[in-house]
Amino acid sequence: MLDATGGEARDKEEVMKVMPSSPFFSACVSSSKSAAARKQQQLRFNNALTSSLFPSGKKSTSETEDGVIAAACSEKLVREEFSSLSSEDSMKRMIYCDYNGCPPVSSRLIQNCTRQHIESMVLGNPHSKNATASIAEKAIHESRSLVLKHFNAPEFGEYHCVFVNGGATNAVQLVGDAFFSVGKRDALSYAMDNHTSVVGLRNLVWSRGGDVFVLVENEEEEWTSVKVNDCGAKIKTKKKWFGKGKSNPRGRKHLLAYADESNFHGQGVREACVKRKMEEISREGSECFTLLDASKSAAMRPVMLKDMEKELRPDFIVASAYKMFGYPTGVGFLLVSNRAMEMIERNENMNRKYFGGGTAKAIDAKTNFFIAKENASGLERGTLPFQQIAALPKCFEWYQSIGGSEMIRINAGHVGEVLASRLWNLRHANGKPVVEIYGSQWRHLAEHLKNQSDYDDRYEKLTYDGRKIVSLSTVAFNVLNDDGTHVGYSKVERALASQNVVVRTGCCCNPGACERIRKKKIENRVKKLYETKGKVCGDDMGVDDTDGEPLGCVRASFGYASRVSDAKAIIETIEREFVCHAQMTDRGANEAPETPSSPSSSSSSLVTISKINVFPIKSCAPFSVEKWYLLPSGLLFDRKYVLIEKQSGIPLTQKSYPQMVRITPSVETIDLEDVNGYAFTYLVLTCSGIKETLRIDLNEDGKEFDSSREGNVSVSIRGSTREARLVRDPAAHEWFSKVLNVECCLALLKDETKRTFANTSPILVASERSAKSLGCDISRFRANIIVSEKENEDVEKKKSKKKSSSNDNDLFLLEKTWISTSISNENVGIKIRDTVTLGNGRFCHRCESVAIDQTTGKRDEKTWEIIMRKAANTFGVSFDVLPNGQEEGFVSNTIAVGDEIHSVHSNYSAPLT
């Protein structure tokens, strides 16, 4: 399946032998149909799946009937219960590949749950003692039993099911609160490949004087224990963490936390590592308990407690309802063994830090007398989300109706295998791979399939390096350029998004697994990137430019409503957007590879300013000028004002209020008699369809800024706070509220020498040539400075000869000369006249606002799709205004239409903050 040579690992006959019967497929066939009819329909399913794995020139009958069923359900399920996944309109149809994040919700499930609440039951607070409370209590009890059965828990109360308000994360926190005692040096060991919510336990341990160890896999894939102190330093330890001269800490508790399946790439845990670590902890005199994060595996392969050796059964298991069914959110499961519950009660840790309503068996408000309820009730703080918990029986009923965990695991695995195998075999024209796939289960599966014929055997019997395949539903990968460098997950995500493909990118809340995929190791990489480049979780920085290592991945995960066509959509997009074909790399024998022009080559074309735009109010229309003034913070008056929602204080943007483009500004001036010049007086605002004109005093900010005034506000722009105050004229707030039909206020920047209300750097420069080559209206990009290029005759003739072989790599050739690269490590920028230098340039990542027509405010997705597909969602270069060594003043810092733009090498200081 994953033959790296590009060949198919199995032929069609072999596939036909191993194709399983789809449990859900049988469930979807009407009971009135004959066995022959069911067999015939199952045969069409197998043929369709075979065709999807090994496409040929001809399409099968099932394919032409759009009957390909490759994962968790038949087309019937998708069509009837997931309308957004089956829309005939390609612009509305969503290709959902983020089941690890949250699976989509079935409309039938929602209808069943709603009908139950409306028609059948009135639920009261279960802490009350009345008929409605009894109904709620009964529903909660039924849900507890179903959760325990799902994990195949032993009978007779060996495990307790605790419901947690807030999901698995709050369940993990509850374990920490109940487990770790103050002053007893309890310990936590967690596998490096763990969800952030599990890693977060370490802060709680440190706060109670305990020790924290991270279990790092070495080259032999064995766990090495590394102690981490609360200052962030790591200390490598021997088997016994207590050093020479220290007493053996017997009697303390030690919690071992791990996940049976990685949420990052789907790799299973090595059970032998868990067993050896438990034995090691016990030998060192501590009482060992285990915490299993089953959030990823619960839907497809829940841990079967009865089938495990009793000594290896986890003491705590956490999971979330929405990870299994997509609904309800906010309900977490915590399974607690009798052994662990007795320990919690013995150490009096239950509700030691805090106790909520419903946990008290007896309490005195005047003294410290408090007795907690026993077992699960003693851990459930406050009123449970009983309305949501009461829906769980319907959720499990729906879950079983589509085939349960076996169906989801097998069918989702089909889609995962199709995606992984096709991606594995993609090659650039030079033969190098297009992607690298993470998770050792894939390479071991290829070996297994060469010798085995039973499809289900890969789940039931296959182990690799001591790991069991939990599921094959997760494919984590990164795309590579033809030179082996990483493309970056954000660029891939935007290309997929342009085709309505939903995936997860980044570290996927698993920093340990994310670190493991990098071949080159840099100590404190995450901290250094945060402090030097502002790298944070969820941003677009996909590659570390210091060494080219990936900072995350693209993760596609599948489930009960996935189809082979979902995998094909990902493959086709990557093949179209990122595979380097021969015609893209062919050059003449004596022709050197093209590189971005150096500053010295800028004489090949004349670059001049063709337009200057000033945007006084963030997200509103600009006014254009022939000549304008430059401050250290950007163009005079640019993004000096911002509209904020009155209640929340959140800035208004075109994404939510596209009619902001119709608010048009202009500036009033007066002549100064004593000097040869003029002064600005009012900002005048008009709006199409509105008769009233608004005039704002531009000199209001000259009045003393009173820090005690009620009108002072802090405005957050992309996580960075700007200090501002409300415009003092109440008529301004009323005018904008009327125009935009939302209660809002106009605020102005407190100190215009600092950052304005711009999203990134204060000056955005865009090229007319780049916009034209993409076929886009340049006004969509809201640039401050628009430049035009005029080639000399020799350059024009050369380009006309190469026009037929041009490709997307020709984009932004001018802009690339303005930006420093990690390879050259040179500071470059642009110079205007002799007094203005712009530097610290970086390509501007575009948001969905480029889909908004800047004249009408109407939304048109075409531009955004072009930018995502052809330009990696970037357009224009953001700059800082650099010191020029001269005295500050408007006259010495001006730019004008017609001024020439020159690329320069500069040594300059850091940008303003």
XYZ file of N, CA, C and O in Angstrom, residues 23-135:
452
model
N -20.139 -3.081 8.138
C -21.257 -3.275 9.061
C -22.353 -2.253 8.850
O -23.534 -2.583 8.864
N -21.966 -0.996 8.633
C -22.990 0.019 8.456
C -23.709 -0.156 7.125
O -24.884 0.094 7.000
N -22.945 -0.622 6.125
C -23.550 -0.807 4.815
C -24.726 -1.775 4.927
O -25.797 -1.540 4.390
N -24.515 -2.864 5.654
C -25.600 -3.825 5.845
C -26.748 -3.188 6.598
O -27.916 -3.462 6.330
N -26.422 -2.342 7.569
C -27.475 -1.702 8.361
C -28.307 -0.762 7.513
O -29.482 -0.539 7.780
N -27.686 -0.178 6.472
C -28.400 0.774 5.629
C -29.317 0.082 4.631
O -30.201 0.701 4.072
N -29.057 -1.198 4.342
C -29.888 -1.922 3.401
C -31.207 -2.265 4.061
O -31.254 -2.745 5.181
N -32.280 -1.995 3.404
C -33.607 -2.248 3.961
C -33.777 -3.708 4.320
O -33.343 -4.614 3.615
N -34.400 -3.963 5.466
C -34.604 -5.330 5.927
C -35.511 -6.103 4.987
O -35.528 -7.337 4.986
N -36.273 -5.431 4.144
C -37.180 -6.099 3.221
C -36.453 -6.656 2.010
O -37.002 -7.453 1.260
N -35.209 -6.235 1.802
C -34.474 -6.694 0.642
C -34.031 -8.138 0.849
O -33.738 -8.576 1.960
N -33.944 -8.860 -0.233
C -33.516 -10.248 -0.171
C -32.020 -10.324 0.061
O -31.289 -9.347 -0.109
N -31.549 -11.512 0.463
C -30.123 -11.706 0.675
C -29.350 -11.474 -0.621
O -28.244 -10.945 -0.615
N -29.958 -11.885 -1.760
C -29.295 -11.686 -3.050
C -29.122 -10.208 -3.372
O -28.079 -9.784 -3.875
N -30.158 -9.423 -3.031
C -30.064 -7.980 -3.287
C -28.993 -7.344 -2.428
O -28.234 -6.485 -2.875
N -28.917 -7.758 -1.151
C -27.895 -7.225 -0.264
C -26.500 -7.606 -0.745
O -25.560 -6.810 -0.698
N -26.370 -8.854 -1.230
C -25.075 -9.309 -1.720
C -24.643 -8.501 -2.941
O -23.480 -8.127 -3.093
N -25.624 -8.254 -3.843
C -25.324 -7.479 -5.042
C -24.893 -6.062 -4.691
O -23.955 -5.512 -5.275
N -25.569 -5.462 -3.703
C -25.220 -4.094 -3.307
C -23.853 -4.068 -2.618
O -23.066 -3.146 -2.797
N -23.561 -5.109 -1.830
C -22.252 -5.189 -1.188
C -21.145 -5.338 -2.229
O -20.062 -4.767 -2.110
N -21.442 -6.107 -3.309
C -20.465 -6.271 -4.372
C -20.157 -4.938 -5.040
O -19.014 -4.632 -5.366
N -21.198 -4.108 -5.250
C -20.985 -2.786 -5.838
C -20.121 -1.917 -4.922
O -19.302 -1.141 -5.377
N -20.323 -2.098 -3.620
C -19.490 -1.354 -2.649
C -18.019 -1.744 -2.788
O -17.124 -0.909 -2.890
N -17.757 -3.062 -2.855
C -16.386 -3.530 -2.968
C -15.751 -3.080 -4.284
O -14.595 -2.668 -4.336
N -16.524 -3.152 -5.379
C -16.005 -2.713 -6.671
C -15.664 -1.225 -6.658
O -14.652 -0.799 -7.206
N -16.543 -0.468 -6.037
C -16.305 0.981 -5.964
C -15.056 1.281 -5.177
O -14.246 2.139 -5.543
N -14.880 0.567 -4.062
C -13.704 0.804 -3.225
C -12.433 0.378 -3.939
O -11.407 1.051 -3.883
N -12.503 -0.752 -4.664
C -11.350 -1.202 -5.435
C -10.960 -0.158 -6.474
O -9.791 0.156 -6.667
N -11.967 0.398 -7.149
C -11.691 1.418 -8.164
C -11.069 2.652 -7.540
O -10.232 3.312 -8.145
N -11.476 2.967 -6.313
C -10.929 4.166 -5.667
C -9.481 3.965 -5.277
O -8.685 4.887 -5.291
N -9.136 2.703 -4.917
C -7.752 2.437 -4.540
C -6.842 2.343 -5.758
O -5.687 2.736 -5.719
N -7.375 1.804 -6.854
C -6.569 1.601 -8.039
C -7.306 2.165 -9.258
O -7.919 1.429 -10.014
N -7.316 3.471 -9.438
C -8.069 4.075 -10.527
C -7.494 3.689 -11.891
O -6.292 3.591 -12.058
N -8.379 3.493 -12.817
C -7.961 3.187 -14.181
C -8.610 4.194 -15.112
O -9.326 5.097 -14.692
N -8.380 4.010 -16.402
C -8.949 4.952 -17.353
C -10.450 4.918 -17.352
O -11.103 5.924 -17.571
N -11.047 3.727 -17.087
C -12.492 3.613 -17.094
C -13.035 3.725 -15.687
O -12.425 3.282 -14.731
N -14.206 4.290 -15.587
C -14.870 4.383 -14.292
C -15.851 3.226 -14.156
O -16.518 2.843 -15.100
N -15.930 2.716 -12.928
C -16.851 1.622 -12.688
C -18.279 2.137 -12.688
O -18.533 3.334 -12.592
N -19.209 1.189 -12.764
C -20.624 1.565 -12.721
C -20.943 2.297 -11.439
O -21.662 3.291 -11.427
N -20.362 1.818 -10.333
C -20.656 2.448 -9.041
C -20.134 3.862 -8.993
O -20.747 4.742 -8.402
N -18.973 4.092 -9.639
C -18.412 5.438 -9.639
C -19.302 6.389 -10.424
O -19.540 7.518 -9.989
N -19.819 5.942 -11.582
C -20.655 6.826 -12.375
C -21.959 7.109 -11.662
O -22.596 8.116 -11.901
N -22.385 6.207 -10.795
C -23.595 6.432 -10.017
C -23.305 7.196 -8.721
O -24.176 7.369 -7.883
N -22.077 7.656 -8.601
C -21.658 8.374 -7.394
C -21.906 7.507 -6.155
O -22.335 7.976 -5.119
N -21.577 6.193 -6.304
C -21.862 5.252 -5.218
C -20.641 4.824 -4.454
O -20.680 3.796 -3.774
N -19.528 5.552 -4.603
C -18.318 5.149 -3.892
C -18.509 5.342 -2.392
O -18.835 6.409 -1.920
N -18.309 4.257 -1.672
C -18.445 4.307 -0.218
C -17.150 3.778 0.359
O -16.813 2.641 0.149
N -16.405 4.610 1.042
C -15.091 4.175 1.462
C -14.888 4.219 2.934
O -13.870 3.760 3.393
N -15.777 4.745 3.730
C -15.440 4.866 5.129
C -16.616 4.547 5.995
O -17.149 3.464 5.935
N -17.082 5.524 6.775
C -17.958 5.213 7.884
C -19.395 5.009 7.512
O -20.177 4.647 8.357
N -19.787 5.285 6.323
C -21.204 5.195 6.026
C -21.434 5.126 4.545
O -20.550 5.393 3.759
N -22.623 4.767 4.144
C -22.977 4.759 2.735
C -23.346 6.168 2.306
O -23.519 7.076 3.114
N -23.481 6.338 0.991
C -23.925 7.632 0.470
C -25.279 8.010 1.053
O -25.604 9.180 1.201
N -26.045 6.993 1.406
C -27.377 7.221 1.980
C -27.273 7.981 3.300
O -28.010 8.926 3.552
N -26.324 7.569 4.140
C -26.139 8.256 5.422
C -25.724 9.706 5.211
O -26.291 10.625 5.807
N -24.750 9.928 4.340
C -24.266 11.288 4.100
C -25.371 12.153 3.515
O -25.571 13.299 3.931
N -26.101 11.606 2.568
C -27.147 12.383 1.903
C -28.285 12.734 2.857
O -28.815 13.844 2.810
N -28.655 11.810 3.739
C -29.823 12.026 4.586
C -29.503 12.705 5.904
O -30.355 13.366 6.485
N -28.266 12.576 6.393
C -27.964 13.076 7.736
C -26.870 14.134 7.779
O -26.662 14.742 8.823
N -26.186 14.339 6.664
C -25.102 15.326 6.638
C -25.219 16.146 5.356
O -24.427 15.984 4.421
N -26.200 17.015 5.309
C -26.502 17.753 4.083
C -25.341 18.632 3.637
O -25.105 18.806 2.438
N -24.594 19.203 4.578
C -23.490 20.088 4.201
C -22.342 19.322 3.555
O -21.487 19.917 2.894
N -22.312 17.994 3.739
C -21.264 17.179 3.142
C -21.676 16.598 1.792
O -20.863 15.978 1.110
N -22.946 16.776 1.429
C -23.438 16.148 0.205
C -24.117 17.132 -0.742
O -24.808 16.714 -1.662
N -23.938 18.441 -0.507
C -24.572 19.436 -1.361
C -24.094 19.299 -2.804
O -22.915 19.035 -3.066
N -25.018 19.467 -3.754
C -24.659 19.408 -5.164
C -23.887 20.644 -5.598
O -23.186 20.628 -6.607
N -24.019 21.720 -4.837
C -23.282 22.950 -5.111
C -21.871 22.795 -4.549
O -21.675 22.702 -3.340
N -20.884 22.752 -5.436
C -19.504 22.527 -4.998
C -19.001 23.625 -4.072
O -18.119 23.388 -3.244
N -19.555 24.839 -4.181
C -19.126 25.939 -3.318
C -19.670 25.780 -1.915
O -19.115 26.305 -0.957
N -20.777 25.055 -1.780
C -21.385 24.873 -0.470
C -20.996 23.537 0.160
O -21.098 23.372 1.374
N -20.578 22.578 -0.664
C -20.254 21.256 -0.150
C -18.930 21.305 0.610
O -17.927 21.792 0.103
N -18.952 20.806 1.811
C -17.767 20.804 2.653
C -17.139 19.417 2.652
O -17.834 18.406 2.775
N -15.827 19.370 2.507
C -15.083 18.119 2.591
C -14.404 18.118 3.953
O -13.365 18.752 4.148
N -15.010 17.438 4.884
C -14.621 17.556 6.295
C -13.633 16.461 6.670
O -13.952 15.263 6.603
N -12.438 16.853 7.066
C -11.369 15.908 7.401
C -10.705 16.291 8.715
O -9.467 16.329 8.815
N -11.512 16.582 9.729
C -10.960 16.931 11.047
C -11.750 16.233 12.152
O -12.228 16.859 13.087
N -11.893 14.923 12.030
C -12.640 14.156 13.027
C -11.918 14.097 14.367
O -12.559 13.956 15.403
N -10.585 14.198 14.368
C -9.871 14.237 15.637
C -10.224 15.488 16.423
O -10.191 15.495 17.651
N -10.538 16.561 15.699
C -10.952 17.792 16.374
C -12.370 17.685 16.884
O -12.646 17.893 18.061
N -13.284 17.343 15.994
C -14.693 17.124 16.353
C -15.399 16.573 15.127
O -15.349 17.191 14.073
N -16.033 15.414 15.231
C -16.773 14.905 14.079
C -18.032 15.715 13.826
O -18.559 16.353 14.744
N -18.538 15.727 12.595
C -19.780 16.460 12.303
C -20.965 15.778 12.988
O -20.933 14.588 13.293
N -22.012 16.554 13.202
C -23.178 16.050 13.934
C -24.251 15.602 12.947
O -24.585 16.326 12.000
N -24.808 14.446 13.192
C -25.890 13.923 12.369
C -27.176 14.694 12.639
O -27.548 14.928 13.794
N -27.869 15.076 11.573
C -29.149 15.766 11.744
C -30.170 14.843 12.402
O -31.007 15.293 13.195
N -30.084 13.543 12.109
C -31.016 12.593 12.738
C -30.775 12.512 14.237
O -31.723 12.456 15.032
N -29.492 12.541 14.633
C -29.177 12.498 16.062
C -29.730 13.724 16.769
O -30.342 13.623 17.840
N -29.544 14.904 16.190
C -30.043 16.133 16.797
C -31.566 16.095 16.894
O -32.160 16.473 17.924
N -32.210 15.628 15.846
C -33.670 15.549 15.863
C -34.161 14.588 16.937
O -35.131 14.876 17.647
N -33.497 13.451 17.078
C -33.892 12.481 18.106
C -33.730 13.050 19.506
O -34.595 12.874 20.371
N -32.619 13.742 19.738
C -32.379 14.332 21.066
C -33.381 15.440 21.358
O -33.899 15.557 22.473
N -33.666 16.274 20.354
C -34.623 17.364 20.538
C -36.018 16.826 20.800
O -36.735 17.315 21.683
N -36.404 15.818 20.035
C -37.733 15.223 20.217
C -37.871 14.625 21.612
O -38.921 14.734 22.251
N -36.804 14.032 22.086
C -36.838 13.450 23.435
C -37.081 14.507 24.491
O -37.897 14.333 25.390
N -36.395 15.647 24.355
C -36.541 16.712 25.350
C -37.918 17.369 25.265
O -38.503 17.718 26.292
N -38.406 17.543 24.049
C -39.672 18.267 23.886
C -40.869 17.402 24.226
O -41.793 17.826 24.929
N -40.859 16.155 23.741
C -42.054 15.323 23.831
C -42.084 14.411 25.049
O -43.158 14.080 25.551
N -40.932 14.004 25.530
C -40.929 12.921 26.509
C -40.678 13.355 27.942
O -41.264 12.809 28.871
N -39.796 14.311 28.143
C -39.322 14.524 29.501
C -39.288 16.000 29.886
O -39.007 16.850 29.057
N -39.565 16.251 31.131
C -39.246 17.516 31.782
C -38.222 17.172 32.846
O -38.521 16.440 33.791
N -37.009 17.664 32.675
C -35.926 17.314 33.589
C -35.732 18.410 34.618
O -35.651 19.595 34.275
N -35.656 18.016 35.862
C -35.399 18.960 36.936
C -33.974 18.831 37.433
O -33.240 17.900 37.066
N -33.561 19.763 38.267
C -32.219 19.709 38.851
C -32.080 18.426 39.663
O -32.842 18.188 40.596
N -31.096 17.579 39.344
C -30.974 16.298 40.051
C -30.658 16.433 41.526
O -30.783 15.454 42.270
N -30.278 17.629 41.985
C -30.031 17.824 43.416
C -31.326 18.028 44.192
O -31.308 18.036 45.428
N -32.407 18.232 43.484
C -33.704 18.392 44.144
C -34.294 17.008 44.449
O -33.783 15.972 44.016
N -35.386 17.017 45.170
C -36.086 15.777 45.509
C -37.535 15.910 45.047
O -38.435 16.147 45.836
N -37.725 15.790 43.751
C -39.079 15.827 43.207
C -39.128 14.930 41.978
O -38.125 14.303 41.606
N -40.294 14.871 41.345
C -40.474 13.934 40.237
C -39.559 14.254 39.058
O -38.976 13.349 38.443
N -39.429 15.542 38.722
C -38.581 15.890 37.578
C -37.110 15.622 37.873
O -36.344 15.245 36.983
N -36.708 15.817 39.140
C -35.326 15.518 39.523
C -35.057 14.018 39.415
O -33.964 13.594 39.013
N -36.055 13.214 39.756
C -35.896 11.761 39.666
C -35.717 11.318 38.220
O -34.936 10.402 37.929
N -36.447 11.974 37.308
C -36.301 11.647 35.888
C -34.881 11.970 35.424
O -34.244 11.187 34.708
